[in-house]
Amino acid sequence: MFTDLPDVPRDVSDLWDSSMADRVGTMLDGQHRVAFVYRTPDTSTFRYRVANTVDALNHVPGARLRAGWFCDDELRALARLVPQLDAIVVARYPYNAALRELIQKAQAHDVPLIFDCDDLVFDVGFAELVMSSLGKDQEVNAEWDVWFAYMGRLNASLAACRGAMTTNSLLASRLSAYVEDGTAIVPNVMNRTQQDYSRELLDAKVAAGFRREGPVTIGYFSGTPSHVRDFAVASTSLARLLDEDDDVSVRIVGYLDDLGALEPHRERVEFQKFMHYVELQRSIAEVEVNIAPLSHTAFNICKSDLKFFEAAAVGTWTVASHTPSLDEAIEDGVTGRLAKAHEWDAALREGVELARDRQAYAARVAPAAEKAHARWAWDSVAEPLTRALEPYLRAR
């Protein structure tokens, strides 16, 4: 495990710690104005698809476009500002009365709506697949009620939109069937605070020559309680690795407690609770190998590449399942390792041996980190986002 890393900044404030008045003022200060609507601030979709993108638009020097985000209890107030807007981005917002009123006001003033979604959750035809992928009990009628209602409401929101934005080409092809203007790809990126601290962590590891202590630690950063099936893709290989190698440990961060095949080695597993995303960067930086296993479903193959770039940015090697996004992000064997189901044993052993060779490890992860800081930099999203919104910006 890597030690002596810089502490988490004490003055971290989330991008959503702001009043509506401040957000409106920033948005209306631009030559062009776009409002993003989302149910309520959270650390997953909201952070990547709303807070990070809005913050990037508002801080890129010289940009003509400014944005603001608005949540449930702010939509009716936002409706009064519609005549001053160029567009409204409906970010994974299920249809309800407040959204209906906003849509009607937007239509009355010819303000276009653009749907943004980062998962295959806008078509009830995939509801059963989503439930299965997330490990939901299909014998429980309430689960069917929840998922059909949620996905059906998202589809109703989508129906009101002229265009769409998403994270990758697979989701784009699905969404394009529903919108007349087509779908643009706007990638997930780090935000300013996350990237700055990741750079500090990386620099500390480089300065120490990637010096490490104790067992090689393999980290799984689950994020939500629904990742049991994904973890199972790698758990048997992890168990075999721990059978063979006494100098390897596992760190699990998040909600996962079902170890599956790894259960006999529970005493060698460190559990950390779900944590703030900036604090999470330190936890990822401390481990030598980050894993991103995914069960092969149509739902999972639409996942983005964030599990790779958040680890790469802090100088940590990643072993990941194949998905189109991860295949495109990772240069296999160079910036990370891509593993098919039968390749996890070898890929994990390779990662452990790489970690034990400081020079070889540095030669792999340092260039990968620089790539992450360039390609997934906080401001890199401004250009594709502006390009996606450009057709909707009115002459003022």
Coordinates of N, CA, C and O in Angstrom, one line a residue, residues 82-228:
V82 N -37.7 31.1 -18.0 CA -37.6 30.4 -19.3 C -37.4 31.4 -20.5 O -36.6 31.1 -21.4
P83 N -38.1 32.5 -20.5 CA -37.9 33.4 -21.7 C -36.5 33.9 -21.9 O -36.1 34.3 -23.0
Q84 N -35.7 33.8 -20.8 CA -34.3 34.3 -20.9 C -33.3 33.2 -21.2 O -32.1 33.4 -21.3
L85 N -33.8 31.9 -21.4 CA -32.9 30.8 -21.6 C -32.8 30.4 -23.1 O -33.7 30.7 -23.9
D86 N -31.7 29.8 -23.4 CA -31.5 29.3 -24.8 C -31.9 27.8 -24.8 O -32.4 27.3 -25.9
A87 N -31.7 27.1 -23.7 CA -32.1 25.7 -23.7 C -32.2 25.2 -22.3 O -31.7 25.8 -21.4
I88 N -32.8 24.0 -22.1 CA -33.0 23.4 -20.8 C -32.5 21.9 -21.0 O -33.0 21.2 -21.9
V89 N -31.6 21.5 -20.2 CA -31.1 20.1 -20.2 C -31.8 19.3 -19.1 O -31.7 19.7 -17.9
V90 N -32.6 18.3 -19.5 CA -33.3 17.5 -18.6 C -32.5 16.3 -18.2 O -32.4 15.3 -19.0
A91 N -31.8 16.3 -17.1 CA -30.8 15.3 -16.8 C -31.4 14.2 -15.9 O -31.6 14.4 -14.7
R92 N -31.8 13.1 -16.6 CA -32.3 11.9 -15.9 C -33.4 12.3 -14.9 O -33.4 11.8 -13.8
Y93 N -34.3 13.2 -15.3 CA -35.4 13.7 -14.5 C -36.7 13.0 -14.8 O -37.2 13.2 -15.9
P94 N -37.2 12.2 -13.9 CA -38.5 11.5 -14.2 C -39.7 12.5 -14.3 O -39.7 13.5 -13.5
Y95 N -40.5 12.3 -15.2 CA -41.7 13.2 -15.5 C -42.5 13.4 -14.2 O -42.9 12.4 -13.6
N96 N -42.9 14.6 -13.9 CA -43.8 14.9 -12.8 C -44.5 16.2 -13.1 O -44.3 16.8 -14.2
A97 N -45.3 16.7 -12.2 CA -46.1 17.9 -12.5 C -45.3 19.1 -12.6 O -45.5 20.0 -13.5
A98 N -44.2 19.3 -11.8 CA -43.4 20.5 -11.9 C -42.6 20.5 -13.3 O -42.5 21.5 -13.9
L99 N -42.1 19.3 -13.7 CA -41.5 19.2 -15.0 C -42.4 19.5 -16.1 O -42.1 20.2 -17.1
R100 N -43.6 19.0 -16.0 CA -44.7 19.2 -17.0 C -44.9 20.7 -17.2 O -44.9 21.2 -18.3
E101 N -45.0 21.5 -16.1 CA -45.2 22.9 -16.2 C -44.0 23.6 -16.8 O -44.2 24.5 -17.7
L102 N -42.8 23.1 -16.5 CA -41.6 23.7 -17.1 C -41.6 23.4 -18.6 O -41.2 24.3 -19.4
I103 N -41.9 22.2 -19.0 CA -42.0 21.8 -20.4 C -43.0 22.7 -21.2 O -42.7 23.2 -22.3
Q104 N -44.1 22.9 -20.6 CA -45.2 23.7 -21.3 C -44.7 25.2 -21.4 O -44.9 25.8 -22.5
K105 N -44.0 25.7 -20.4 CA -43.5 27.1 -20.5 C -42.4 27.1 -21.6 O -42.4 28.1 -22.4
A106 N -41.6 26.1 -21.6 CA -40.5 26.1 -22.6 C -41.1 26.0 -24.0 O -40.6 26.7 -25.0
Q107 N -42.1 25.2 -24.2 CA -42.7 25.1 -25.5 C -43.4 26.4 -26.0 O -43.3 26.8 -27.1
A108 N -44.0 27.1 -25.0 CA -44.6 28.3 -25.3 C -43.6 29.4 -25.8 O -44.0 30.3 -26.6
H109 N -42.4 29.3 -25.3 CA -41.4 30.3 -25.6 C -40.3 29.7 -26.6 O -39.3 30.4 -26.8
D110 N -40.6 28.6 -27.2 CA -39.7 28.0 -28.2 C -38.3 27.8 -27.6 O -37.3 28.0 -28.3
V111 N -38.2 27.4 -26.3 CA -37.0 27.0 -25.7 C -36.8 25.5 -25.8 O -37.6 24.8 -25.2
P112 N -35.8 25.0 -26.5 CA -35.7 23.5 -26.7 C -35.2 22.8 -25.4 O -34.5 23.4 -24.6
L113 N -35.7 21.6 -25.3 CA -35.2 20.7 -24.2 C -34.3 19.6 -24.7 O -34.6 19.1 -25.8
I114 N -33.3 19.3 -24.0 CA -32.3 18.3 -24.4 C -32.2 17.3 -23.2 O -32.0 17.7 -22.1
F115 N -32.4 16.0 -23.5 CA -32.4 15.0 -22.5 C -31.0 14.5 -22.3 O -30.2 14.3 -23.3
D116 N -30.6 14.3 -21.0 CA -29.2 13.8 -20.7 C -29.4 12.5 -19.8 O -30.1 12.6 -18.8
C117 N -28.8 11.4 -20.2 CA -28.9 10.2 -19.4 C -27.6 9.4 -19.6 O -27.0 9.3 -20.7
D118 N -27.2 8.8 -18.5 CA -25.9 8.1 -18.4 C -26.1 6.6 -18.2 O -25.1 5.9 -18.0
D119 N -27.3 6.1 -18.3 CA -27.6 4.6 -18.2 C -28.7 4.2 -19.1 O -29.5 5.1 -19.6
L120 N -28.8 2.9 -19.3 CA -29.9 2.4 -20.1 C -31.2 2.3 -19.3 O -31.7 1.2 -19.0
V121 N -31.7 3.4 -18.9 CA -32.9 3.4 -18.0 C -34.1 4.2 -18.5 O -35.0 4.5 -17.8
F122 N -34.1 4.5 -19.8 CA -35.1 5.3 -20.4 C -36.1 4.5 -21.3 O -37.0 5.1 -21.9
D123 N -36.0 3.2 -21.3 CA -36.8 2.4 -22.1 C -37.3 1.2 -21.2 O -36.5 0.4 -20.8
V124 N -38.6 1.1 -21.0 CA -39.2 0.1 -20.1 C -38.9 -1.3 -20.7 O -39.0 -2.3 -20.0
G125 N -38.6 -1.4 -22.0 CA -38.3 -2.7 -22.6 C -37.1 -3.3 -21.9 O -36.9 -4.5 -22.0
F126 N -36.3 -2.5 -21.3 CA -35.1 -3.0 -20.6 C -35.2 -3.1 -19.1 O -34.2 -3.3 -18.4
A127 N -36.4 -2.9 -18.6 CA -36.6 -2.9 -17.1 C -36.2 -4.2 -16.5 O -35.5 -4.2 -15.4
E128 N -36.6 -5.3 -17.1 CA -36.2 -6.6 -16.5 C -34.7 -6.8 -16.5 O -34.2 -7.3 -15.5
L129 N -34.1 -6.4 -17.6 CA -32.6 -6.5 -17.7 C -32.0 -5.6 -16.6 O -31.0 -6.1 -15.9
V130 N -32.4 -4.4 -16.4 CA -31.9 -3.5 -15.4 C -32.0 -4.1 -14.0 O -31.1 -4.1 -13.2
M131 N -33.2 -4.6 -13.7 CA -33.4 -5.3 -12.4 C -32.5 -6.4 -12.2 O -31.9 -6.6 -11.1
S132 N -32.3 -7.2 -13.2 CA -31.4 -8.4 -13.1 C -30.0 -7.9 -12.9 O -29.3 -8.5 -12.1
S133 N -29.6 -6.9 -13.7 CA -28.2 -6.4 -13.6 C -27.9 -5.9 -12.2 O -26.8 -6.0 -11.7
L134 N -28.9 -5.3 -11.6 CA -28.7 -4.7 -10.3 C -29.0 -5.6 -9.1 O -28.9 -5.2 -8.0
G135 N -29.3 -6.9 -9.5 CA -29.5 -7.9 -8.4 C -30.9 -7.7 -7.7 O -31.0 -8.1 -6.5
K136 N -31.9 -7.1 -8.3 CA -33.1 -6.9 -7.6 C -33.9 -8.2 -7.6 O -33.9 -9.0 -8.6
D137 N -34.7 -8.4 -6.6 CA -35.5 -9.7 -6.4 C -36.7 -9.5 -7.3 O -37.7 -8.8 -7.0
Q138 N -36.8 -10.3 -8.4 CA -37.9 -10.2 -9.3 C -39.1 -10.9 -8.8 O -40.2 -10.9 -9.4
E139 N -39.1 -11.6 -7.6 CA -40.3 -12.1 -7.0 C -41.0 -11.1 -6.2 O -42.1 -11.3 -5.7
V140 N -40.4 -9.9 -6.0 CA -41.0 -8.9 -5.2 C -41.8 -7.9 -6.2 O -41.1 -7.2 -7.0
N141 N -43.1 -7.8 -6.1 CA -43.9 -7.0 -7.0 C -43.5 -5.5 -6.9 O -43.5 -4.8 -7.9
A142 N -43.1 -5.1 -5.7 CA -42.7 -3.7 -5.5 C -41.6 -3.3 -6.4 O -41.5 -2.1 -6.9
E143 N -40.6 -4.2 -6.7 CA -39.5 -3.9 -7.5 C -40.0 -3.6 -9.0 O -39.5 -2.7 -9.6
W144 N -40.9 -4.4 -9.4 CA -41.4 -4.2 -10.8 C -42.1 -2.8 -10.8 O -42.0 -2.0 -11.8
D145 N -42.9 -2.5 -9.8 CA -43.6 -1.2 -9.7 C -42.6 -0.1 -9.8 O -42.7 0.9 -10.5
V146 N -41.5 -0.2 -9.0 CA -40.5 0.9 -8.9 C -39.8 1.1 -10.3 O -39.7 2.2 -10.8
W147 N -39.3 0.0 -10.9 CA -38.5 0.2 -12.1 C -39.3 0.5 -13.3 O -38.9 1.3 -14.1
F148 N -40.5 -0.1 -13.4 CA -41.4 0.3 -14.6 C -41.8 1.7 -14.4 O -41.9 2.5 -15.4
A149 N -42.2 2.2 -13.2 CA -42.6 3.5 -13.0 C -41.4 4.5 -13.3 O -41.6 5.5 -14.0
Y150 N -40.3 4.2 -12.8 CA -39.1 5.1 -12.9 C -38.7 5.2 -14.4 O -38.6 6.3 -14.9
M151 N -38.6 4.1 -15.1 CA -38.1 4.1 -16.4 C -39.2 4.7 -17.4 O -38.9 5.4 -18.3
G152 N -40.5 4.4 -17.1 CA -41.6 5.0 -17.8 C -41.6 6.5 -17.7 O -41.9 7.2 -18.7
R153 N -41.4 7.0 -16.5 CA -41.4 8.5 -16.3 C -40.2 9.1 -17.0 O -40.3 10.2 -17.5
L154 N -39.1 8.5 -17.0 CA -37.9 9.0 -17.7 C -38.2 9.0 -19.2 O -37.8 10.0 -19.9
N155 N -38.9 8.0 -19.7 CA -39.3 8.0 -21.1 C -40.2 9.1 -21.5 O -40.1 9.7 -22.6
A156 N -41.1 9.4 -20.6 CA -42.0 10.6 -20.8 C -41.3 11.9 -20.8 O -41.6 12.8 -21.7
S157 N -40.3 12.0 -20.0 CA -39.4 13.2 -20.1 C -38.7 13.3 -21.4 O -38.6 14.4 -22.0
L158 N -38.1 12.2 -21.8 CA -37.4 12.1 -23.1 C -38.3 12.5 -24.2 O -37.9 13.2 -25.2
A159 N -39.6 12.1 -24.2 CA -40.5 12.4 -25.3 C -40.7 13.9 -25.5 O -41.1 14.3 -26.6
A160 N -40.4 14.7 -24.5 CA -40.6 16.1 -24.6 C -39.4 16.8 -25.2 O -39.4 18.0 -25.4
C161 N -38.3 16.1 -25.4 CA -37.0 16.7 -25.8 C -36.7 16.6 -27.2 O -37.1 15.6 -27.9
R162 N -36.1 17.5 -27.8 CA -35.7 17.6 -29.2 C -34.4 16.8 -29.5 O -34.2 16.2 -30.5
G163 N -33.5 16.9 -28.5 CA -32.2 16.3 -28.7 C -31.8 15.6 -27.4 O -32.5 15.6 -26.4
A164 N -30.6 14.9 -27.4 CA -30.1 14.2 -26.3 C -28.6 14.2 -26.2 O -27.9 14.5 -27.2
M165 N -28.1 14.0 -25.0 CA -26.7 13.9 -24.7 C -26.5 12.7 -23.8 O -27.3 12.3 -23.0
T166 N -25.3 12.0 -24.0 CA -25.0 10.9 -23.2 C -23.5 10.7 -23.2 O -22.7 11.5 -23.7
T167 N -23.0 9.5 -22.6 CA -21.6 9.3 -22.3 C -20.9 8.5 -23.4 O -19.7 8.6 -23.5
N168 N -21.6 7.7 -24.2 CA -20.9 6.9 -25.1 C -21.8 6.5 -26.3 O -23.0 6.8 -26.3
S169 N -21.2 5.9 -27.3 CA -21.9 5.7 -28.6 C -23.0 4.7 -28.5 O -24.0 4.8 -29.2
L170 N -22.9 3.7 -27.6 CA -24.0 2.7 -27.4 C -25.2 3.4 -26.9 O -26.3 3.2 -27.5
L171 N -25.1 4.2 -25.9 CA -26.3 4.9 -25.4 C -26.8 5.9 -26.4 O -28.0 6.1 -26.5
A172 N -25.9 6.5 -27.1 CA -26.2 7.5 -28.1 C -27.1 6.8 -29.2 O -28.1 7.4 -29.6
S173 N -26.8 5.6 -29.6 CA -27.6 5.0 -30.6 C -29.0 4.6 -30.1 O -29.9 4.7 -30.9
R174 N -29.1 4.3 -28.9 CA -30.4 4.0 -28.3 C -31.2 5.3 -28.2 O -32.4 5.3 -28.5
L175 N -30.6 6.3 -27.7 CA -31.3 7.6 -27.5 C -31.8 8.2 -28.8 O -32.8 8.9 -28.9
S176 N -31.0 8.1 -29.9 CA -31.2 8.7 -31.1 C -32.6 8.3 -31.7 O -33.2 9.1 -32.5
A177 N -33.1 7.1 -31.4 CA -34.4 6.7 -31.9 C -35.5 7.5 -31.3 O -36.6 7.5 -31.9
Y178 N -35.3 8.3 -30.3 CA -36.4 9.0 -29.6 C -36.4 10.5 -29.9 O -37.3 11.2 -29.5
V179 N -35.3 11.0 -30.5 CA -35.2 12.5 -30.6 C -34.9 12.9 -32.0 O -34.2 12.3 -32.7
E180 N -35.5 14.0 -32.4 CA -35.4 14.4 -33.8 C -34.1 15.0 -34.2 O -33.6 14.9 -35.3
D181 N -33.4 15.6 -33.2 CA -32.1 16.2 -33.5 C -30.9 15.3 -33.3 O -29.8 15.8 -33.4
G182 N -31.1 14.1 -32.9 CA -30.0 13.2 -32.7 C -29.4 13.4 -31.3 O -29.9 14.1 -30.5
T183 N -28.3 12.6 -31.1 CA -27.7 12.6 -29.7 C -26.2 12.9 -29.8 O -25.5 12.4 -30.7
A184 N -25.7 13.7 -28.9 CA -24.3 14.1 -28.8 C -23.7 13.4 -27.7 O -24.3 13.1 -26.6
I185 N -22.4 13.1 -27.8 CA -21.6 12.4 -26.8 C -20.9 13.5 -26.0 O -20.0 14.2 -26.5
V186 N -21.1 13.6 -24.7 CA -20.5 14.5 -23.8 C -19.9 13.6 -22.7 O -20.6 13.0 -21.9
P187 N -18.6 13.5 -22.6 CA -18.0 12.5 -21.7 C -18.0 13.0 -20.2 O -18.2 14.1 -19.9
N188 N -17.9 12.0 -19.3 CA -17.7 12.3 -17.9 C -16.3 12.8 -17.7 O -15.4 12.3 -18.4
V189 N -16.1 13.7 -16.8 CA -14.7 14.2 -16.5 C -14.6 14.4 -15.0 O -15.6 14.4 -14.2
M190 N -13.4 14.7 -14.5 CA -13.2 15.1 -13.1 C -13.6 16.5 -13.0 O -13.8 17.3 -14.0
N191 N -13.8 17.0 -11.7 CA -14.1 18.4 -11.5 C -12.8 19.0 -11.0 O -11.8 18.4 -10.7
R192 N -12.8 20.3 -10.8 CA -11.6 21.1 -10.5 C -11.0 20.6 -9.1 O -9.8 20.3 -9.1
T193 N -11.8 20.5 -8.1 CA -11.3 20.0 -6.8 C -10.7 18.6 -6.9 O -9.6 18.3 -6.4
Q194 N -11.5 17.8 -7.5 CA -11.1 16.3 -7.6 C -9.8 16.2 -8.4 O -8.9 15.5 -8.0
Q195 N -9.6 17.0 -9.5 CA -8.4 16.9 -10.3 C -7.2 17.5 -9.5 O -6.1 16.9 -9.6
D196 N -7.4 18.6 -8.9 CA -6.3 19.3 -8.2 C -5.7 18.3 -7.1 O -4.5 18.2 -6.9
Y197 N -6.6 17.7 -6.3 CA -6.2 16.8 -5.3 C -5.5 15.5 -5.8 O -4.6 15.0 -5.3
S198 N -6.1 15.0 -6.9 CA -5.5 13.9 -7.6 C -4.1 14.2 -8.1 O -3.2 13.3 -8.0
R199 N -3.9 15.4 -8.5 CA -2.5 15.8 -9.0 C -1.6 15.8 -7.8 O -0.4 15.3 -7.8
E200 N -2.0 16.3 -6.6 CA -1.2 16.2 -5.4 C -0.8 14.8 -5.0 O 0.3 14.5 -4.6
L201 N -1.8 13.9 -5.0 CA -1.6 12.5 -4.7 C -0.6 11.9 -5.7 O 0.4 11.2 -5.2
L202 N -0.8 12.1 -6.9 CA 0.1 11.6 -7.9 C 1.5 12.1 -7.7 O 2.5 11.3 -7.8
D203 N 1.7 13.4 -7.6 CA 3.0 14.0 -7.4 C 3.7 13.4 -6.2 O 5.0 13.2 -6.2
A204 N 3.0 13.2 -5.1 CA 3.6 12.6 -3.9 C 4.1 11.2 -4.2 O 5.2 10.8 -3.7
K205 N 3.4 10.4 -4.9 CA 3.8 9.0 -5.3 C 5.0 9.1 -6.2 O 5.9 8.3 -6.0
V206 N 5.0 10.0 -7.1 CA 6.1 10.1 -8.0 C 7.4 10.5 -7.3 O 8.5 10.0 -7.4
A207 N 7.2 11.5 -6.4 CA 8.4 12.0 -5.6 C 9.0 10.9 -4.7 O 10.2 10.9 -4.5
A208 N 8.1 10.0 -4.2 CA 8.6 8.9 -3.4 C 9.1 7.7 -4.2 O 9.4 6.7 -3.6
G209 N 9.1 7.8 -5.5 CA 9.5 6.7 -6.3 C 8.5 5.5 -6.2 O 8.9 4.4 -6.4
F210 N 7.3 5.8 -5.9 CA 6.2 4.8 -5.8 C 6.6 3.8 -4.7 O 6.4 2.6 -4.8
R211 N 7.2 4.3 -3.6 CA 7.6 3.5 -2.5 C 6.3 3.1 -1.8 O 5.4 3.8 -1.6
R212 N 6.3 1.8 -1.4 CA 5.1 1.2 -0.8 C 5.5 0.4 0.4 O 6.7 0.0 0.5
E213 N 4.5 0.1 1.3 CA 4.8 -0.8 2.4 C 3.7 -1.8 2.5 O 2.5 -1.7 2.1
G214 N 4.0 -3.0 3.2 CA 3.0 -4.0 3.5 C 2.6 -4.8 2.3 O 3.2 -4.7 1.2
P215 N 1.5 -5.5 2.4 CA 1.0 -6.3 1.3 C 0.5 -5.4 0.1 O 0.2 -4.3 0.2
V216 N 0.6 -6.0 -1.1 CA 0.0 -5.4 -2.2 C -1.5 -5.4 -2.0 O -2.1 -6.4 -1.7
T217 N -2.2 -4.2 -2.2 CA -3.6 -4.1 -1.9 C -4.3 -3.9 -3.2 O -4.0 -3.1 -4.0
I218 N -5.4 -4.7 -3.4 CA -6.3 -4.6 -4.5 C -7.6 -4.0 -4.1 O -8.2 -4.4 -3.1
G219 N -7.9 -2.9 -4.7 CA -9.1 -2.1 -4.3 C -10.3 -2.3 -5.2 O -10.2 -2.3 -6.4
Y220 N -11.5 -2.4 -4.5 CA -12.7 -2.4 -5.3 C -13.6 -1.3 -4.7 O -13.9 -1.3 -3.5
F221 N -14.0 -0.3 -5.5 CA -14.7 0.9 -5.1 C -16.1 0.8 -5.7 O -16.3 1.2 -6.8
S222 N -17.0 0.2 -4.9 CA -18.3 -0.2 -5.4 C -19.3 0.9 -5.7 O -20.1 0.8 -6.6
G223 N -19.3 1.9 -4.8 CA -20.2 3.0 -5.1 C -21.7 2.8 -4.7 O -22.2 3.7 -4.0
T224 N -22.3 1.7 -5.1 CA -23.7 1.5 -4.7 C -23.9 0.1 -4.2 O -23.0 -0.8 -4.5
P225 N -25.0 -0.2 -3.5 CA -25.2 -1.6 -3.1 C -25.6 -2.6 -4.1 O -25.7 -3.8 -3.9
S226 N -25.6 -2.2 -5.4 CA -26.1 -3.0 -6.5 C -25.0 -3.8 -7.2 O -25.2 -4.4 -8.2
H227 N -23.8 -3.7 -6.7 CA -22.6 -4.3 -7.5 C -22.2 -5.7 -7.1 O -21.1 -6.1 -7.4
V228 N -23.0 -6.4 -6.4 CA -22.7 -7.8 -6.0 C -22.4 -8.6 -7.2 O -21.4 -9.4 -7.2

